[in-house]
Amino acid sequence: MRAFSTQVRQEQHVVIYVTNDVDRQNTLLGPSKQFPFPGDVSSKIAFDLAHEEAKISRNLNVPSVSIGEILEESTNKVMRAPSNEDNELATKKVELTAVECPRLLRKDLKELFTGIDLSQRDVCVLNLTQKTDSDMSAWSVEMEIERMQLTSAFIESATAICNALHRFGYWADFIDPSSGRPYLGKFTNATLFETDDRYRSLGFKITDLGCCKILEHALWGTNAFVGTIFTDAPVNSEAVSEILAKVNAD
């Protein structure tokens, strides 16, 4: 007669702890390279391959091409004046300036760019100003349409500039003019709109009309649209100098 045990059988489940795993991507974008099978399951080959690819990407050398060549790879829709050495700045359509991040603005960067420690880094502010046909202080259908077009143009240009800086090993992000928040970084409740008083420290005039605030450019007055890029590339670095030369010369 066979004897049966009343002791509850316990199964030991194998648990594998993974260290230094890559960040999970949005599942809507497809399966993770590290865990390609349903249920977040991976084979040893797939797991090792994902880590090997990550290792290779981290060890890539700095590109040998110039900033200008990188910017040429991207389509830039910002309207620029025809090339003419005799043109005055006031007749141009675009101006890019670079300044060290003012102390008044620097203290707020940790709320603006969450997850990025900029306390011990050089921070450069690039302001891309586009001259407008409409007066930005007076609302109209034409002004609203132009503002939407300039916002789209700035986002495309700023993305190209940030990508170029990233490829040279620098951090860079820019403020989405429509939301006042970082375009590439994590979501934050902190905002920086172009009519913020902190823009005074960047060389612009902010006027309070009571119902709203307006920004004024030194030459173009209220016919100006400003977009702002932040980077830890020093103001006098070769990368920033090449970007300034490329944008302001075109």
Short mmCIF file of C-alpha atoms in Angstrom, two decimals:
data_model
loop_
_atom_site.label_atom_id
_atom_site.label_comp_id
_atom_site.label_asym_id
_atom_site.label_seq_id
_atom_site.Cartn_x
_atom_site.Cartn_y
_atom_site.Cartn_z
CA MET A 1 0.00 0.00 0.00
CA ARG A 2 1.49 3.34 -1.08
CA ALA A 3 1.88 5.97 1.60
CA PHE A 4 0.97 9.57 0.82
CA SER A 5 2.43 12.59 2.55
CA THR A 6 0.11 15.37 3.74
CA GLN A 7 2.93 17.92 3.64
CA VAL A 8 2.27 20.71 1.17
CA ARG A 9 4.67 20.57 -1.70
CA GLN A 10 6.66 23.75 -2.17
CA GLU A 11 8.31 24.68 -5.44
CA GLN A 12 11.38 26.86 -5.56
CA HIS A 13 11.08 29.49 -8.29
CA VAL A 14 14.29 30.57 -9.90
CA VAL A 15 14.80 34.32 -9.68
CA ILE A 16 17.49 36.00 -11.73
CA TYR A 17 18.54 39.49 -10.70
CA VAL A 18 19.71 41.67 -13.55
CA THR A 19 22.05 44.56 -12.80
CA ASN A 20 22.85 47.49 -15.06
CA ASP A 21 19.94 46.68 -17.31
CA VAL A 22 18.94 49.12 -19.99
CA ASP A 23 15.93 51.41 -19.44
CA ARG A 24 12.65 49.89 -20.57
CA GLN A 25 11.21 51.49 -23.66
CA ASN A 26 7.56 52.26 -24.29
CA THR A 27 5.83 48.99 -25.18
CA LEU A 28 3.98 50.78 -27.96
CA LEU A 29 7.32 51.12 -29.73
CA GLY A 30 7.78 47.35 -29.89
CA PRO A 31 9.53 44.74 -27.73
CA SER A 32 12.59 45.57 -25.69
CA LYS A 33 15.87 44.33 -27.17
CA GLN A 34 16.84 43.07 -23.74
CA PHE A 35 13.55 41.22 -23.09
CA PRO A 36 12.14 40.42 -26.56
CA PHE A 37 9.76 37.60 -25.63
CA PRO A 38 6.25 37.84 -24.06
CA GLY A 39 6.24 38.25 -20.31
CA ASP A 40 9.55 40.15 -20.26
CA VAL A 41 11.49 36.95 -21.00
CA SER A 42 14.91 36.93 -22.62
CA SER A 43 17.31 34.34 -23.94
CA LYS A 44 20.96 34.57 -22.95
CA ILE A 45 21.90 35.41 -26.55
CA ALA A 46 19.41 38.30 -26.78
CA PHE A 47 20.42 39.60 -23.35
CA ASP A 48 24.15 39.52 -24.13
CA LEU A 49 23.57 41.11 -27.55
CA ALA A 50 21.64 44.05 -26.07
CA HIS A 51 24.41 44.73 -23.56
CA GLU A 52 27.08 44.41 -26.22
CA GLU A 53 25.28 46.99 -28.41
CA ALA A 54 24.98 49.36 -25.46
CA LYS A 55 28.67 48.92 -24.69
CA ILE A 56 29.63 49.69 -28.27
CA SER A 57 27.46 52.84 -28.39
CA ARG A 58 29.03 54.15 -25.16
CA ASN A 59 32.52 53.65 -26.54
CA LEU A 60 31.98 55.48 -29.82
CA ASN A 61 34.58 58.14 -30.50
CA VAL A 62 33.64 61.80 -30.88
CA PRO A 63 32.64 62.41 -34.52
CA SER A 64 35.36 63.72 -36.78
CA VAL A 65 32.90 65.91 -38.69
CA SER A 66 32.25 69.52 -37.78
CA ILE A 67 29.17 71.03 -36.15
CA GLY A 68 28.39 72.75 -39.43
CA GLU A 69 28.37 69.46 -41.33
CA ILE A 70 26.05 67.92 -38.74
CA LEU A 71 23.64 70.83 -38.99
CA GLU A 72 23.67 70.46 -42.77
CA GLU A 73 22.28 66.94 -42.36
CA SER A 74 19.06 68.35 -40.92
CA THR A 75 16.45 70.27 -42.89
CA ASN A 76 16.10 73.71 -41.32
CA LYS A 77 12.95 75.64 -42.17
CA VAL A 78 13.84 78.87 -40.36
CA MET A 79 13.55 81.81 -42.76
CA ARG A 80 16.86 83.54 -43.31
CA ALA A 81 17.79 86.69 -45.15
CA PRO A 82 19.72 86.33 -48.44
CA SER A 83 23.47 86.20 -47.96
CA ASN A 84 24.80 89.75 -48.28
CA GLU A 85 27.80 91.06 -46.37
CA ASP A 86 26.44 94.64 -46.54
CA ASN A 87 23.15 93.76 -44.85
CA GLU A 88 22.61 95.32 -41.45
CA LEU A 89 21.60 93.11 -38.52
CA ALA A 90 18.20 94.81 -38.47
CA THR A 91 17.40 93.47 -41.95
CA LYS A 92 18.19 89.85 -41.06
CA LYS A 93 15.50 87.37 -40.15
CA VAL A 94 17.41 85.30 -37.58
CA GLU A 95 19.86 86.04 -34.78
CA LEU A 96 21.54 83.45 -32.56
CA THR A 97 23.33 84.63 -29.41
CA ALA A 98 25.15 82.74 -26.66
CA VAL A 99 25.64 83.88 -23.06
CA GLU A 100 26.63 82.26 -19.80
CA CYS A 101 23.54 81.34 -17.83
CA PRO A 102 22.79 84.27 -15.48
CA ARG A 103 22.74 83.56 -11.76
CA LEU A 104 19.06 84.54 -11.51
CA LEU A 105 18.13 81.85 -14.01
CA ARG A 106 20.73 79.26 -13.02
CA LYS A 107 19.23 78.74 -9.56
CA ASP A 108 15.98 77.57 -11.17
CA LEU A 109 17.52 75.03 -13.56
CA LYS A 110 17.16 72.11 -11.15
CA GLU A 111 13.36 72.55 -11.21
CA LEU A 112 13.32 73.11 -14.97
CA PHE A 113 15.57 70.19 -15.95
CA THR A 114 14.75 67.47 -13.43
CA GLY A 115 17.18 64.58 -13.19
CA ILE A 116 20.09 66.64 -14.57
CA ASP A 117 22.65 67.96 -12.09
CA LEU A 118 23.98 71.20 -13.56
CA SER A 119 25.32 72.64 -10.31
CA GLN A 120 28.95 71.86 -11.16
CA ARG A 121 28.76 72.40 -14.93
CA ASP A 122 29.14 75.36 -17.22
CA VAL A 123 25.73 76.30 -18.60
CA CYS A 124 25.37 78.26 -21.82
CA VAL A 125 22.10 79.81 -23.00
CA LEU A 126 21.53 80.05 -26.76
CA ASN A 127 18.73 82.42 -27.79
CA LEU A 128 17.43 81.96 -31.33
CA THR A 129 15.46 85.09 -32.24
CA GLN A 130 13.39 85.22 -35.41
CA LYS A 131 12.19 88.56 -36.78
CA THR A 132 8.45 88.53 -37.34
CA ASP A 133 6.21 90.25 -39.86
CA SER A 134 3.48 90.65 -37.24
CA ASP A 135 3.64 92.67 -34.04
CA MET A 136 3.71 90.00 -31.33
CA SER A 137 2.18 92.40 -28.77
CA ALA A 138 -1.12 92.72 -30.67
CA TRP A 139 -3.19 89.60 -31.23
CA SER A 140 -4.54 88.88 -34.69
CA VAL A 141 -5.27 85.83 -36.80
CA GLU A 142 -2.18 86.58 -38.90
CA MET A 143 -0.03 86.90 -35.78
CA GLU A 144 -1.30 83.59 -34.39
CA ILE A 145 -0.62 81.77 -37.66
CA GLU A 146 2.88 83.25 -37.91
CA ARG A 147 3.61 82.32 -34.30
CA MET A 148 2.63 78.70 -34.97
CA GLN A 149 4.90 78.61 -38.02
CA LEU A 150 7.82 80.14 -36.10
CA THR A 151 7.30 77.71 -33.22
CA SER A 152 7.53 74.77 -35.64
CA ALA A 153 10.63 76.28 -37.28
CA PHE A 154 12.33 76.84 -33.92
CA ILE A 155 11.63 73.30 -32.72
CA GLU A 156 13.17 71.86 -35.87
CA SER A 157 16.24 74.12 -35.67
CA ALA A 158 16.71 73.60 -31.91
CA THR A 159 16.44 69.83 -32.33
CA ALA A 160 19.20 69.90 -34.97
CA ILE A 161 21.42 72.05 -32.73
CA CYS A 162 20.85 69.82 -29.69
CA ASN A 163 21.54 66.67 -31.71
CA ALA A 164 24.82 68.18 -32.92
CA LEU A 165 25.83 69.04 -29.34
CA HIS A 166 24.84 65.56 -28.13
CA ARG A 167 27.08 63.94 -30.76
CA PHE A 168 29.99 65.96 -29.42
CA GLY A 169 29.36 64.74 -25.88
CA TYR A 170 27.46 67.73 -24.47
CA TRP A 171 24.08 67.83 -22.77
CA ALA A 172 21.55 70.10 -24.47
CA ASP A 173 17.82 70.73 -24.29
CA PHE A 174 15.48 73.53 -25.29
CA ILE A 175 12.25 75.10 -24.11
CA ASP A 176 9.10 74.34 -26.07
CA PRO A 177 7.60 77.80 -26.72
CA SER A 178 4.06 76.42 -26.61
CA SER A 179 4.37 74.85 -23.14
CA GLY A 180 7.33 76.61 -21.52
CA ARG A 181 8.77 73.22 -20.56
CA PRO A 182 11.84 71.26 -21.72
CA TYR A 183 11.22 69.62 -25.08
CA LEU A 184 13.61 66.67 -24.73
CA GLY A 185 13.78 66.24 -20.96
CA LYS A 186 11.40 64.88 -18.34
CA PHE A 187 8.08 66.53 -17.58
CA THR A 188 8.17 69.23 -14.92
CA ASN A 189 5.72 71.68 -13.41
CA ALA A 190 8.32 74.45 -13.76
CA THR A 191 8.00 76.64 -16.86
CA LEU A 192 9.95 79.35 -18.68
CA PHE A 193 7.98 81.41 -21.16
CA GLU A 194 9.52 84.11 -23.35
CA THR A 195 7.74 86.87 -21.39
CA ASP A 196 9.16 85.67 -18.07
CA ASP A 197 10.96 88.39 -16.11
CA ARG A 198 14.08 86.20 -16.10
CA TYR A 199 14.53 87.03 -19.80
CA ARG A 200 15.67 90.49 -18.71
CA SER A 201 18.92 88.88 -17.56
CA LEU A 202 19.33 87.49 -21.11
CA GLY A 203 19.31 90.92 -22.74
CA PHE A 204 15.62 91.35 -23.56
CA LYS A 205 13.17 93.99 -22.36
CA ILE A 206 9.99 92.73 -20.68
CA THR A 207 7.11 95.20 -20.50
CA ASP A 208 4.04 94.63 -18.32
CA LEU A 209 0.94 96.00 -20.06
CA GLY A 210 -1.35 95.02 -17.21
CA CYS A 211 -3.33 92.47 -19.19
CA CYS A 212 -0.18 90.70 -20.37
CA LYS A 213 3.59 90.94 -20.68
CA ILE A 214 5.48 91.43 -23.92
CA LEU A 215 9.09 90.81 -24.92
CA GLU A 216 11.08 93.37 -26.88
CA HIS A 217 14.23 92.77 -28.90
CA ALA A 218 16.92 95.47 -28.92
CA LEU A 219 16.54 96.07 -32.69
CA TRP A 220 13.30 94.42 -33.72
CA GLY A 221 11.17 95.55 -30.80
CA THR A 222 7.98 93.51 -30.45
CA ASN A 223 8.43 92.04 -33.94
CA ALA A 224 10.46 89.18 -32.52
CA PHE A 225 9.97 85.54 -31.57
CA VAL A 226 12.51 84.03 -29.15
CA GLY A 227 13.38 80.38 -28.53
CA THR A 228 15.89 79.25 -25.91
CA ILE A 229 18.38 76.37 -25.83
CA PHE A 230 20.40 75.29 -22.79
CA THR A 231 23.67 73.32 -22.94
CA ASP A 232 26.66 72.50 -20.76
CA ALA A 233 28.99 73.34 -23.63
CA PRO A 234 31.04 76.39 -22.55
CA VAL A 235 30.23 79.68 -24.27
CA ASN A 236 33.75 79.89 -25.72
CA SER A 237 33.86 76.23 -26.80
CA GLU A 238 34.54 75.29 -30.39
CA ALA A 239 31.13 73.64 -30.69
CA VAL A 240 29.20 76.76 -29.65
CA SER A 241 31.40 78.99 -31.82
CA GLU A 242 30.73 76.81 -34.88
CA ILE A 243 26.98 76.82 -34.27
CA LEU A 244 26.92 80.62 -33.93
CA ALA A 245 28.95 81.03 -37.11
CA LYS A 246 26.78 78.58 -39.05
CA VAL A 247 23.39 80.01 -38.07
CA ASN A 248 24.32 83.69 -38.21
CA ALA A 249 26.13 83.35 -41.54
CA ASP A 250 23.32 81.55 -43.39
#
